[in-house]
mmCIF file with all atom_site columns, C-alpha atoms in Angstrom:
data_model
loop_
_atom_site.group_PDB
_atom_site.id
_atom_site.type_symbol
_atom_site.label_atom_id
_atom_site.label_alt_id
_atom_site.label_comp_id
_atom_site.label_asym_id
_atom_site.label_entity_id
_atom_site.label_seq_id
_atom_site.pdbx_PDB_ins_code
_atom_site.Cartn_x
_atom_site.Cartn_y
_atom_site.Cartn_z
_atom_site.occupancy
_atom_site.B_iso_or_equiv
_atom_site.pdbx_formal_charge
_atom_site.auth_seq_id
_atom_site.auth_comp_id
_atom_site.auth_asym_id
_atom_site.auth_atom_id
_atom_site.pdbx_PDB_model_num
ATOM 1   C CA . ASN A 1 1   ? -9.130  18.137  2.606   1.00 65.00 ? 1   ASN A CA 1
ATOM 2   C CA . ALA A 1 2   ? -10.589 15.013  3.501   1.00 77.00 ? 2   ALA A CA 1
ATOM 3   C CA . GLY A 1 3   ? -8.953  12.805  0.867   1.00 94.00 ? 3   GLY A CA 1
ATOM 4   C CA . VAL A 1 4   ? -10.250 9.082   1.102   1.00 97.00 ? 4   VAL A CA 1
ATOM 5   C CA . THR A 1 5   ? -12.351 8.313   3.917   1.00 97.00 ? 5   THR A CA 1
ATOM 6   C CA . GLN A 1 6   ? -12.902 4.958   5.310   1.00 97.00 ? 6   GLN A CA 1
ATOM 7   C CA . THR A 1 7   ? -15.793 3.698   7.989   1.00 96.00 ? 7   THR A CA 1
ATOM 8   C CA . PRO A 1 8   ? -15.691 2.308   10.176  1.00 97.00 ? 8   PRO A CA 1
ATOM 9   C CA . LYS A 1 9   ? -12.261 2.914   12.546  1.00 96.00 ? 9   LYS A CA 1
ATOM 10  C CA . PHE A 1 10  ? -12.868 -0.598  14.232  1.00 97.00 ? 10  PHE A CA 1
ATOM 11  C CA . GLN A 1 11  ? -14.930 -2.745  14.114  1.00 97.00 ? 11  GLN A CA 1
ATOM 12  C CA . VAL A 1 12  ? -15.375 -6.420  15.813  1.00 97.00 ? 12  VAL A CA 1
ATOM 13  C CA . LEU A 1 13  ? -17.280 -9.171  14.488  1.00 97.00 ? 13  LEU A CA 1
ATOM 14  C CA . LYS A 1 14  ? -18.244 -12.782 15.223  1.00 97.00 ? 14  LYS A CA 1
ATOM 15  C CA . THR A 1 15  ? -17.598 -15.601 12.964  1.00 97.00 ? 15  THR A CA 1
ATOM 16  C CA . GLY A 1 16  ? -20.228 -15.975 10.220  1.00 97.00 ? 16  GLY A CA 1
ATOM 17  C CA . GLN A 1 17  ? -21.106 -12.050 10.486  1.00 97.00 ? 17  GLN A CA 1
ATOM 18  C CA . SER A 1 18  ? -21.362 -9.821  7.459   1.00 96.00 ? 18  SER A CA 1
ATOM 19  C CA . MET A 1 19  ? -20.464 -6.401  7.595   1.00 96.00 ? 19  MET A CA 1
ATOM 20  C CA . THR A 1 20  ? -19.424 -3.752  5.012   1.00 98.00 ? 20  THR A CA 1
ATOM 21  C CA . LEU A 1 21  ? -16.312 -1.190  4.975   1.00 98.00 ? 21  LEU A CA 1
ATOM 22  C CA . GLN A 1 22  ? -17.351 1.703   3.029   1.00 98.00 ? 22  GLN A CA 1
ATOM 23  C CA . CYS A 1 23  ? -14.582 4.499   1.552   1.00 98.00 ? 23  CYS A CA 1
ATOM 24  C CA . ALA A 1 24  ? -14.791 7.454   -0.188  1.00 97.00 ? 24  ALA A CA 1
ATOM 25  C CA . GLN A 1 25  ? -12.606 9.796   -1.785  1.00 97.00 ? 25  GLN A CA 1
ATOM 26  C CA . ASP A 1 26  ? -13.178 13.578  -3.000  1.00 96.00 ? 26  ASP A CA 1
ATOM 27  C CA . MET A 1 27  ? -10.099 13.933  -5.155  1.00 94.00 ? 27  MET A CA 1
ATOM 28  C CA . ASN A 1 28  ? -11.990 13.026  -8.417  1.00 93.00 ? 28  ASN A CA 1
ATOM 29  C CA . HIS A 1 29  ? -9.764  10.045  -8.802  1.00 94.00 ? 29  HIS A CA 1
ATOM 30  C CA . ASN A 1 30  ? -11.219 7.101   -11.336 1.00 92.00 ? 30  ASN A CA 1
ATOM 31  C CA . SER A 1 31  ? -9.944  4.286   -9.628  1.00 92.00 ? 31  SER A CA 1
ATOM 32  C CA . MET A 1 32  ? -10.295 2.711   -6.517  1.00 95.00 ? 32  MET A CA 1
ATOM 33  C CA . TYR A 1 33  ? -8.368  -0.138  -4.612  1.00 95.00 ? 33  TYR A CA 1
ATOM 34  C CA . TRP A 1 34  ? -9.007  -2.423  -1.574  1.00 97.00 ? 34  TRP A CA 1
ATOM 35  C CA . TYR A 1 35  ? -6.034  -3.562  0.931   1.00 97.00 ? 35  TYR A CA 1
ATOM 36  C CA . ARG A 1 36  ? -5.642  -5.613  3.443   1.00 97.00 ? 36  ARG A CA 1
ATOM 37  C CA . GLN A 1 37  ? -2.015  -5.370  5.331   1.00 96.00 ? 37  GLN A CA 1
ATOM 38  C CA . ASP A 1 38  ? -1.014  -8.152  7.551   1.00 92.00 ? 38  ASP A CA 1
ATOM 39  C CA . PRO A 1 39  ? 2.319   -8.570  9.782   1.00 83.00 ? 39  PRO A CA 1
ATOM 40  C CA . GLY A 1 40  ? 5.196   -9.282  7.473   1.00 78.00 ? 40  GLY A CA 1
ATOM 41  C CA . MET A 1 41  ? 3.155   -9.767  4.240   1.00 82.00 ? 41  MET A CA 1
ATOM 42  C CA . GLY A 1 42  ? 2.781   -5.857  3.438   1.00 88.00 ? 42  GLY A CA 1
ATOM 43  C CA . LEU A 1 43  ? -0.112  -4.682  1.356   1.00 93.00 ? 43  LEU A CA 1
ATOM 44  C CA . ARG A 1 44  ? -2.310  -7.072  -0.674  1.00 94.00 ? 44  ARG A CA 1
ATOM 45  C CA . LEU A 1 45  ? -4.543  -6.055  -2.711  1.00 94.00 ? 45  LEU A CA 1
ATOM 46  C CA . ILE A 1 46  ? -8.283  -7.364  -2.787  1.00 96.00 ? 46  ILE A CA 1
ATOM 47  C CA . TYR A 1 47  ? -10.362 -5.683  -5.449  1.00 96.00 ? 47  TYR A CA 1
ATOM 48  C CA . TYR A 1 48  ? -9.790  -2.769  -7.299  1.00 94.00 ? 48  TYR A CA 1
ATOM 49  C CA . SER A 1 49  ? -12.005 -0.582  -9.692  1.00 94.00 ? 49  SER A CA 1
ATOM 50  C CA . ALA A 1 50  ? -10.353 0.953   -12.719 1.00 89.00 ? 50  ALA A CA 1
ATOM 51  C CA . SER A 1 51  ? -12.880 3.570   -13.430 1.00 88.00 ? 51  SER A CA 1
ATOM 52  C CA . GLU A 1 52  ? -16.864 3.970   -12.342 1.00 89.00 ? 52  GLU A CA 1
ATOM 53  C CA . GLY A 1 53  ? -18.183 0.662   -13.545 1.00 89.00 ? 53  GLY A CA 1
ATOM 54  C CA . THR A 1 54  ? -15.811 -1.822  -13.521 1.00 92.00 ? 54  THR A CA 1
ATOM 55  C CA . THR A 1 55  ? -14.218 -3.946  -10.717 1.00 95.00 ? 55  THR A CA 1
ATOM 56  C CA . ASP A 1 56  ? -11.658 -6.415  -10.930 1.00 93.00 ? 56  ASP A CA 1
ATOM 57  C CA . LYS A 1 57  ? -9.853  -9.078  -8.796  1.00 94.00 ? 57  LYS A CA 1
ATOM 58  C CA . GLY A 1 58  ? -6.615  -8.777  -6.862  1.00 92.00 ? 58  GLY A CA 1
ATOM 59  C CA . GLU A 1 59  ? -4.379  -11.013 -5.014  1.00 90.00 ? 59  GLU A CA 1
ATOM 60  C CA . VAL A 1 60  ? -6.895  -11.989 -2.493  1.00 94.00 ? 60  VAL A CA 1
ATOM 61  C CA . PRO A 1 61  ? -10.396 -11.647 -3.314  1.00 96.00 ? 61  PRO A CA 1
ATOM 62  C CA . ASN A 1 62  ? -11.761 -14.756 -1.498  1.00 96.00 ? 62  ASN A CA 1
ATOM 63  C CA . GLY A 1 63  ? -14.509 -13.926 0.875   1.00 96.00 ? 63  GLY A CA 1
ATOM 64  C CA . TYR A 1 64  ? -15.082 -10.445 -0.499  1.00 98.00 ? 64  TYR A CA 1
ATOM 65  C CA . ASN A 1 65  ? -17.177 -8.691  -2.647  1.00 97.00 ? 65  ASN A CA 1
ATOM 66  C CA . VAL A 1 66  ? -17.024 -5.094  -3.674  1.00 97.00 ? 66  VAL A CA 1
ATOM 67  C CA . SER A 1 67  ? -19.322 -2.133  -4.909  1.00 97.00 ? 67  SER A CA 1
ATOM 68  C CA . ARG A 1 68  ? -18.346 0.615   -7.043  1.00 96.00 ? 68  ARG A CA 1
ATOM 69  C CA . LEU A 1 69  ? -20.943 2.519   -5.969  1.00 89.00 ? 69  LEU A CA 1
ATOM 70  C CA . ASN A 1 70  ? -20.619 5.810   -7.952  1.00 95.00 ? 70  ASN A CA 1
ATOM 71  C CA . LYS A 1 71  ? -16.985 7.740   -8.822  1.00 95.00 ? 71  LYS A CA 1
ATOM 72  C CA . ARG A 1 72  ? -16.284 8.334   -5.236  1.00 97.00 ? 72  ARG A CA 1
ATOM 73  C CA . GLU A 1 73  ? -17.529 5.858   -3.330  1.00 97.00 ? 73  GLU A CA 1
ATOM 74  C CA . PHE A 1 74  ? -16.198 1.990   -3.222  1.00 97.00 ? 74  PHE A CA 1
ATOM 75  C CA . SER A 1 75  ? -17.609 -0.196  -0.507  1.00 98.00 ? 75  SER A CA 1
ATOM 76  C CA . LEU A 1 76  ? -15.745 -3.976  0.773   1.00 98.00 ? 76  LEU A CA 1
ATOM 77  C CA . ARG A 1 77  ? -18.203 -6.497  2.174   1.00 98.00 ? 77  ARG A CA 1
ATOM 78  C CA . LEU A 1 78  ? -17.541 -9.624  3.877   1.00 97.00 ? 78  LEU A CA 1
ATOM 79  C CA . GLU A 1 79  ? -20.377 -12.007 3.534   1.00 93.00 ? 79  GLU A CA 1
ATOM 80  C CA . SER A 1 80  ? -19.711 -14.752 6.553   1.00 96.00 ? 80  SER A CA 1
ATOM 81  C CA . ALA A 1 81  ? -16.408 -13.415 8.490   1.00 96.00 ? 81  ALA A CA 1
ATOM 82  C CA . ALA A 1 82  ? -13.835 -15.214 9.178   1.00 97.00 ? 82  ALA A CA 1
ATOM 83  C CA . PRO A 1 83  ? -11.047 -15.535 11.796  1.00 96.00 ? 83  PRO A CA 1
ATOM 84  C CA . SER A 1 84  ? -8.234  -15.543 8.706   1.00 96.00 ? 84  SER A CA 1
ATOM 85  C CA . GLN A 1 85  ? -10.242 -12.025 7.874   1.00 97.00 ? 85  GLN A CA 1
ATOM 86  C CA . THR A 1 86  ? -8.761  -10.263 10.672  1.00 97.00 ? 86  THR A CA 1
ATOM 87  C CA . SER A 1 87  ? -6.525  -7.414  9.594   1.00 97.00 ? 87  SER A CA 1
ATOM 88  C CA . VAL A 1 88  ? -6.256  -4.039  8.704   1.00 97.00 ? 88  VAL A CA 1
ATOM 89  C CA . TYR A 1 89  ? -7.984  -2.858  5.696   1.00 98.00 ? 89  TYR A CA 1
ATOM 90  C CA . PHE A 1 90  ? -7.011  0.131   3.435   1.00 97.00 ? 90  PHE A CA 1
ATOM 91  C CA . CYS A 1 91  ? -8.779  2.017   0.918   1.00 98.00 ? 91  CYS A CA 1
ATOM 92  C CA . ALA A 1 92  ? -6.926  3.842   -2.103  1.00 96.00 ? 92  ALA A CA 1
ATOM 93  C CA . SER A 1 93  ? -7.728  6.187   -5.310  1.00 95.00 ? 93  SER A CA 1
ATOM 94  C CA . SER A 1 94  ? -5.598  6.927   -7.680  1.00 92.00 ? 94  SER A CA 1
ATOM 95  C CA . VAL A 1 95  ? -5.608  9.183   -11.156 1.00 89.00 ? 95  VAL A CA 1
ATOM 96  C CA . ALA A 1 96  ? -6.488  6.345   -14.069 1.00 80.00 ? 96  ALA A CA 1
ATOM 97  C CA . PRO A 1 97  ? -3.982  5.255   -16.422 1.00 73.00 ? 97  PRO A CA 1
ATOM 98  C CA . GLY A 1 98  ? -3.663  8.212   -19.530 1.00 72.00 ? 98  GLY A CA 1
ATOM 99  C CA . GLN A 1 99  ? -4.687  11.093  -16.614 1.00 74.00 ? 99  GLN A CA 1
ATOM 100 C CA . GLY A 1 100 ? -0.947  11.223  -15.429 1.00 76.00 ? 100 GLY A CA 1
ATOM 101 C CA . TYR A 1 101 ? -0.171  8.139   -13.115 1.00 78.00 ? 101 TYR A CA 1
ATOM 102 C CA . THR A 1 102 ? 2.745   8.420   -11.477 1.00 80.00 ? 102 THR A CA 1
ATOM 103 C CA . GLY A 1 103 ? 1.911   5.320   -9.127  1.00 82.00 ? 103 GLY A CA 1
ATOM 104 C CA . GLU A 1 104 ? 1.041   7.010   -6.449  1.00 90.00 ? 104 GLU A CA 1
ATOM 105 C CA . LEU A 1 105 ? -1.938  6.376   -4.754  1.00 93.00 ? 105 LEU A CA 1
ATOM 106 C CA . PHE A 1 106 ? -3.888  7.935   -1.729  1.00 95.00 ? 106 PHE A CA 1
ATOM 107 C CA . PHE A 1 107 ? -4.549  5.882   0.801   1.00 96.00 ? 107 PHE A CA 1
ATOM 108 C CA . GLY A 1 108 ? -7.240  6.583   3.657   1.00 97.00 ? 108 GLY A CA 1
ATOM 109 C CA . GLU A 1 109 ? -6.611  5.410   7.495   1.00 95.00 ? 109 GLU A CA 1
ATOM 110 C CA . GLY A 1 110 ? -7.401  2.189   7.511   1.00 96.00 ? 110 GLY A CA 1
ATOM 111 C CA . SER A 1 111 ? -9.988  -0.074  8.782   1.00 97.00 ? 111 SER A CA 1
ATOM 112 C CA . ARG A 1 112 ? -9.230  -2.725  12.056  1.00 96.00 ? 112 ARG A CA 1
ATOM 113 C CA . LEU A 1 113 ? -11.390 -5.631  11.950  1.00 97.00 ? 113 LEU A CA 1
ATOM 114 C CA . THR A 1 114 ? -11.181 -8.311  14.349  1.00 97.00 ? 114 THR A CA 1
ATOM 115 C CA . VAL A 1 115 ? -12.865 -11.699 13.843  1.00 97.00 ? 115 VAL A CA 1
ATOM 116 C CA . LEU A 1 116 ? -13.571 -13.788 16.731  1.00 96.00 ? 116 LEU A CA 1
ATOM 117 C CA . GLY B 2 1   ? 1.571   -14.508 -3.926  1.00 50.00 ? 1   GLY B CA 1
ATOM 118 C CA . GLN B 2 2   ? 3.957   -12.005 -3.078  1.00 52.00 ? 2   GLN B CA 1
ATOM 119 C CA . GLN B 2 3   ? 6.689   -11.197 -5.184  1.00 74.00 ? 3   GLN B CA 1
ATOM 120 C CA . LEU B 2 4   ? 8.936   -8.341  -3.770  1.00 89.00 ? 4   LEU B CA 1
ATOM 121 C CA . ASN B 2 5   ? 11.130  -9.276  -0.998  1.00 93.00 ? 5   ASN B CA 1
ATOM 122 C CA . GLN B 2 6   ? 12.159  -6.256  1.460   1.00 95.00 ? 6   GLN B CA 1
ATOM 123 C CA . SER B 2 7   ? 14.759  -6.234  4.057   1.00 95.00 ? 7   SER B CA 1
ATOM 124 C CA . PRO B 2 8   ? 15.682  -5.696  6.850   1.00 95.00 ? 8   PRO B CA 1
ATOM 125 C CA . GLN B 2 9   ? 12.009  -6.482  7.997   1.00 94.00 ? 9   GLN B CA 1
ATOM 126 C CA . SER B 2 10  ? 13.107  -4.134  10.814  1.00 94.00 ? 10  SER B CA 1
ATOM 127 C CA . MET B 2 11  ? 15.903  -2.208  12.070  1.00 94.00 ? 11  MET B CA 1
ATOM 128 C CA . PHE B 2 12  ? 16.599  0.195   14.997  1.00 93.00 ? 12  PHE B CA 1
ATOM 129 C CA . ILE B 2 13  ? 17.786  3.695   14.552  1.00 91.00 ? 13  ILE B CA 1
ATOM 130 C CA . GLN B 2 14  ? 20.104  5.975   16.309  1.00 92.00 ? 14  GLN B CA 1
ATOM 131 C CA . GLU B 2 15  ? 19.603  9.468   15.908  1.00 92.00 ? 15  GLU B CA 1
ATOM 132 C CA . GLY B 2 16  ? 22.156  11.138  13.091  1.00 94.00 ? 16  GLY B CA 1
ATOM 133 C CA . GLU B 2 17  ? 22.510  7.373   11.482  1.00 94.00 ? 17  GLU B CA 1
ATOM 134 C CA . ASP B 2 18  ? 22.192  6.619   8.120   1.00 95.00 ? 18  ASP B CA 1
ATOM 135 C CA . VAL B 2 19  ? 20.097  3.509   7.001   1.00 94.00 ? 19  VAL B CA 1
ATOM 136 C CA . SER B 2 20  ? 19.056  1.802   4.111   1.00 96.00 ? 20  SER B CA 1
ATOM 137 C CA . MET B 2 21  ? 17.076  -0.814  2.985   1.00 97.00 ? 21  MET B CA 1
ATOM 138 C CA . ASN B 2 22  ? 16.467  -2.560  -0.341  1.00 96.00 ? 22  ASN B CA 1
ATOM 139 C CA . CYS B 2 23  ? 13.787  -4.852  -1.980  1.00 96.00 ? 23  CYS B CA 1
ATOM 140 C CA . THR B 2 24  ? 14.356  -7.408  -4.581  1.00 96.00 ? 24  THR B CA 1
ATOM 141 C CA . SER B 2 25  ? 12.221  -9.562  -7.066  1.00 93.00 ? 25  SER B CA 1
ATOM 142 C CA . SER B 2 26  ? 12.737  -12.113 -9.513  1.00 89.00 ? 26  SER B CA 1
ATOM 143 C CA . SER B 2 27  ? 10.110  -10.222 -12.147 1.00 88.00 ? 27  SER B CA 1
ATOM 144 C CA . ILE B 2 28  ? 10.734  -7.300  -14.183 1.00 89.00 ? 28  ILE B CA 1
ATOM 145 C CA . PHE B 2 29  ? 9.511   -4.069  -12.927 1.00 89.00 ? 29  PHE B CA 1
ATOM 146 C CA . ASN B 2 30  ? 8.730   -0.803  -15.031 1.00 89.00 ? 30  ASN B CA 1
ATOM 147 C CA . THR B 2 31  ? 8.247   1.802   -11.968 1.00 91.00 ? 31  THR B CA 1
ATOM 148 C CA . TRP B 2 32  ? 9.600   1.729   -8.443  1.00 94.00 ? 32  TRP B CA 1
ATOM 149 C CA . LEU B 2 33  ? 8.074   3.157   -5.723  1.00 95.00 ? 33  LEU B CA 1
ATOM 150 C CA . TRP B 2 34  ? 8.966   3.743   -1.948  1.00 97.00 ? 34  TRP B CA 1
ATOM 151 C CA . TYR B 2 35  ? 6.051   4.533   0.555   1.00 97.00 ? 35  TYR B CA 1
ATOM 152 C CA . LYS B 2 36  ? 6.253   5.553   4.274   1.00 97.00 ? 36  LYS B CA 1
ATOM 153 C CA . GLN B 2 37  ? 3.394   4.374   7.006   1.00 96.00 ? 37  GLN B CA 1
ATOM 154 C CA . ASP B 2 38  ? 3.483   6.339   10.358  1.00 95.00 ? 38  ASP B CA 1
ATOM 155 C CA . PRO B 2 39  ? 1.034   4.428   12.829  1.00 90.00 ? 39  PRO B CA 1
ATOM 156 C CA . GLY B 2 40  ? -2.565  4.490   13.057  1.00 89.00 ? 40  GLY B CA 1
ATOM 157 C CA . GLU B 2 41  ? -1.805  6.074   9.452   1.00 93.00 ? 41  GLU B CA 1
ATOM 158 C CA . GLY B 2 42  ? -1.976  5.083   5.534   1.00 95.00 ? 42  GLY B CA 1
ATOM 159 C CA . PRO B 2 43  ? 0.856   4.578   3.638   1.00 96.00 ? 43  PRO B CA 1
ATOM 160 C CA . VAL B 2 44  ? 2.028   7.935   1.763   1.00 96.00 ? 44  VAL B CA 1
ATOM 161 C CA . LEU B 2 45  ? 4.179   7.930   -1.441  1.00 95.00 ? 45  LEU B CA 1
ATOM 162 C CA . LEU B 2 46  ? 7.940   9.417   -0.803  1.00 96.00 ? 46  LEU B CA 1
ATOM 163 C CA . ILE B 2 47  ? 9.922   8.618   -4.015  1.00 96.00 ? 47  ILE B CA 1
ATOM 164 C CA . ALA B 2 48  ? 9.033   7.228   -7.384  1.00 94.00 ? 48  ALA B CA 1
ATOM 165 C CA . LEU B 2 49  ? 11.265  5.601   -9.598  1.00 95.00 ? 49  LEU B CA 1
ATOM 166 C CA . TYR B 2 50  ? 10.734  5.062   -13.662 1.00 92.00 ? 50  TYR B CA 1
ATOM 167 C CA . LYS B 2 51  ? 13.947  4.408   -15.427 1.00 92.00 ? 51  LYS B CA 1
ATOM 168 C CA . ALA B 2 52  ? 16.650  1.166   -14.542 1.00 93.00 ? 52  ALA B CA 1
ATOM 169 C CA . GLY B 2 53  ? 19.741  3.200   -13.046 1.00 94.00 ? 53  GLY B CA 1
ATOM 170 C CA . GLU B 2 54  ? 17.626  6.482   -12.131 1.00 94.00 ? 54  GLU B CA 1
ATOM 171 C CA . LEU B 2 55  ? 18.728  7.724   -8.916  1.00 96.00 ? 55  LEU B CA 1
ATOM 172 C CA . THR B 2 56  ? 16.171  10.249  -7.034  1.00 96.00 ? 56  THR B CA 1
ATOM 173 C CA . SER B 2 57  ? 16.577  12.145  -3.890  1.00 96.00 ? 57  SER B CA 1
ATOM 174 C CA . ASN B 2 58  ? 14.066  13.861  -1.726  1.00 94.00 ? 58  ASN B CA 1
ATOM 175 C CA . GLY B 2 59  ? 15.423  15.458  1.044   1.00 96.00 ? 59  GLY B CA 1
ATOM 176 C CA . ARG B 2 60  ? 17.500  13.323  3.442   1.00 96.00 ? 60  ARG B CA 1
ATOM 177 C CA . LEU B 2 61  ? 15.906  10.107  1.216   1.00 97.00 ? 61  LEU B CA 1
ATOM 178 C CA . THR B 2 62  ? 17.475  8.450   -1.659  1.00 97.00 ? 62  THR B CA 1
ATOM 179 C CA . ALA B 2 63  ? 16.426  5.952   -3.686  1.00 97.00 ? 63  ALA B CA 1
ATOM 180 C CA . GLN B 2 64  ? 17.744  3.931   -6.902  1.00 97.00 ? 64  GLN B CA 1
ATOM 181 C CA . PHE B 2 65  ? 16.120  1.843   -9.455  1.00 96.00 ? 65  PHE B CA 1
ATOM 182 C CA . GLY B 2 66  ? 18.315  -1.244  -10.306 1.00 95.00 ? 66  GLY B CA 1
ATOM 183 C CA . ILE B 2 67  ? 19.929  -1.381  -13.681 1.00 95.00 ? 67  ILE B CA 1
ATOM 184 C CA . THR B 2 68  ? 18.591  -5.200  -13.611 1.00 93.00 ? 68  THR B CA 1
ATOM 185 C CA . ARG B 2 69  ? 15.142  -3.689  -13.340 1.00 92.00 ? 69  ARG B CA 1
ATOM 186 C CA . LYS B 2 70  ? 14.313  -6.356  -10.476 1.00 93.00 ? 70  LYS B CA 1
ATOM 187 C CA . ASP B 2 71  ? 15.690  -4.456  -7.256  1.00 95.00 ? 71  ASP B CA 1
ATOM 188 C CA . SER B 2 72  ? 15.603  -1.003  -5.677  1.00 97.00 ? 72  SER B CA 1
ATOM 189 C CA . PHE B 2 73  ? 17.158  0.406   -2.534  1.00 97.00 ? 73  PHE B CA 1
ATOM 190 C CA . LEU B 2 74  ? 16.404  3.340   -0.412  1.00 98.00 ? 74  LEU B CA 1
ATOM 191 C CA . ASN B 2 75  ? 18.809  5.107   1.870   1.00 97.00 ? 75  ASN B CA 1
ATOM 192 C CA . ILE B 2 76  ? 17.959  7.941   4.716   1.00 96.00 ? 76  ILE B CA 1
ATOM 193 C CA . SER B 2 77  ? 20.761  9.793   5.611   1.00 96.00 ? 77  SER B CA 1
ATOM 194 C CA . ALA B 2 78  ? 21.092  11.586  9.383   1.00 95.00 ? 78  ALA B CA 1
ATOM 195 C CA . SER B 2 79  ? 17.981  9.743   10.416  1.00 94.00 ? 79  SER B CA 1
ATOM 196 C CA . ILE B 2 80  ? 16.101  11.690  12.888  1.00 93.00 ? 80  ILE B CA 1
ATOM 197 C CA . PRO B 2 81  ? 12.967  10.117  15.610  1.00 92.00 ? 81  PRO B CA 1
ATOM 198 C CA . SER B 2 82  ? 10.323  11.077  13.056  1.00 93.00 ? 82  SER B CA 1
ATOM 199 C CA . ASP B 2 83  ? 11.637  9.000   10.726  1.00 94.00 ? 83  ASP B CA 1
ATOM 200 C CA . VAL B 2 84  ? 10.225  5.758   12.700  1.00 94.00 ? 84  VAL B CA 1
ATOM 201 C CA . GLY B 2 85  ? 7.375   4.067   11.068  1.00 95.00 ? 85  GLY B CA 1
ATOM 202 C CA . ILE B 2 86  ? 6.749   1.177   8.554   1.00 95.00 ? 86  ILE B CA 1
ATOM 203 C CA . TYR B 2 87  ? 8.745   1.410   4.761   1.00 97.00 ? 87  TYR B CA 1
ATOM 204 C CA . PHE B 2 88  ? 7.220   -0.160  1.687   1.00 96.00 ? 88  PHE B CA 1
ATOM 205 C CA . CYS B 2 89  ? 8.684   -0.912  -1.480  1.00 96.00 ? 89  CYS B CA 1
ATOM 206 C CA . ALA B 2 90  ? 6.414   -1.186  -4.431  1.00 95.00 ? 90  ALA B CA 1
ATOM 207 C CA . GLY B 2 91  ? 6.700   -2.251  -7.835  1.00 92.00 ? 91  GLY B CA 1
ATOM 208 C CA . GLN B 2 92  ? 4.668   -1.930  -11.415 1.00 87.00 ? 92  GLN B CA 1
ATOM 209 C CA . LEU B 2 93  ? 4.839   -5.038  -13.390 1.00 76.00 ? 93  LEU B CA 1
ATOM 210 C CA . VAL B 2 94  ? 5.685   -4.509  -16.997 1.00 62.00 ? 94  VAL B CA 1
ATOM 211 C CA . LYS B 2 95  ? 2.351   -6.844  -18.196 1.00 60.00 ? 95  LYS B CA 1
ATOM 212 C CA . ALA B 2 96  ? 0.228   -5.357  -14.769 1.00 61.00 ? 96  ALA B CA 1
ATOM 213 C CA . ALA B 2 97  ? -3.282  -4.470  -15.690 1.00 62.00 ? 97  ALA B CA 1
ATOM 214 C CA . GLY B 2 98  ? -4.400  -1.336  -14.668 1.00 61.00 ? 98  GLY B CA 1
ATOM 215 C CA . ASN B 2 99  ? -2.815  0.562   -12.169 1.00 66.00 ? 99  ASN B CA 1
ATOM 216 C CA . LYS B 2 100 ? -2.283  -2.208  -9.732  1.00 80.00 ? 100 LYS B CA 1
ATOM 217 C CA . LEU B 2 101 ? 1.214   -2.445  -7.496  1.00 88.00 ? 101 LEU B CA 1
ATOM 218 C CA . THR B 2 102 ? 2.626   -5.067  -5.747  1.00 90.00 ? 102 THR B CA 1
ATOM 219 C CA . PHE B 2 103 ? 4.127   -4.011  -2.274  1.00 92.00 ? 103 PHE B CA 1
ATOM 220 C CA . GLY B 2 104 ? 7.067   -5.513  -0.527  1.00 93.00 ? 104 GLY B CA 1
ATOM 221 C CA . GLY B 2 105 ? 6.521   -6.851  3.496   1.00 92.00 ? 105 GLY B CA 1
ATOM 222 C CA . GLY B 2 106 ? 7.624   -3.846  4.464   1.00 94.00 ? 106 GLY B CA 1
ATOM 223 C CA . THR B 2 107 ? 10.682  -2.644  6.629   1.00 95.00 ? 107 THR B CA 1
ATOM 224 C CA . ARG B 2 108 ? 9.689   -1.349  10.136  1.00 95.00 ? 108 ARG B CA 1
ATOM 225 C CA . VAL B 2 109 ? 12.376  1.253   11.842  1.00 95.00 ? 109 VAL B CA 1
ATOM 226 C CA . LEU B 2 110 ? 12.219  1.502   15.226  1.00 93.00 ? 110 LEU B CA 1
ATOM 227 C CA . VAL B 2 111 ? 14.543  4.140   17.666  1.00 85.00 ? 111 VAL B CA 1
ATOM 228 C CA . LYS B 2 112 ? 17.235  2.053   19.637  1.00 83.00 ? 112 LYS B CA 1
ATOM 229 C CA . PRO B 2 113 ? 16.152  2.647   23.482  1.00 76.00 ? 113 PRO B CA 1
#
C-alpha cells in the first residue's frame, strides 16, 4: 500500500533556482495538502486543495504555487527559492467534508529541501 | 500565526514512566487530534476527540478534550522506547474552511541516557 508518495526525498538548491515537489495518493481522497515543518513551529499549511480543480492558500503561501493535476496528484512549486524556504515539506491527503472526514490526514514521508 | 501552544517542547522519558503533554489555545476548537511522528516519517494519527469533556484511550495513550474547548492533553502510561518521537496536537477551528487543521509546535520525546 503506497498511500501518499512524495518526490524527491532530498533536494539542495541555490538561491533563485526553481523546483517542483511532486505528490501522489492512491487512496481516492478528494482533499490534498502541502505543509512545511520547521523546528518548534509544528506543521504550517502552505496550500490545500479541497477537491479536484480547486486550490486555496493556507497559512504560509508566499513564494509557492500549487497545481492539482488530477484527483491523485498535487504538486508544489518554488519559482525562486530562498534560504527561508529551507524546510521539510509534507504532502497529505484526506477524505472530503461530508464523506466521513474524521480529522485524519495521511502524510507522505516528507521532502527535505535545503536552499543555499 | 500559530494558534496552538504545546508544552513541554521536549521531554526525556525513562522506560516505565507515565508522561503527559498538553495543548492550549485562545480559540475554540470543535475537534482535537493527536499525531505522532517517528524519525524520517510523516505524522500518523493517534487519537481524535470530537466533544468537549471527551476522554478517549488508545492502548497506553489517553487524551482529553477540555471542557472549555480551548485545550487538550495526552498521557502516555508505562512508556517504552518506541514512544520516542514528536507528538503534535492539532485542532479544527469552529469556523475553519474545508478540513484545515491547526498544528501545535510539537513535543519531542527522548529517552533518558
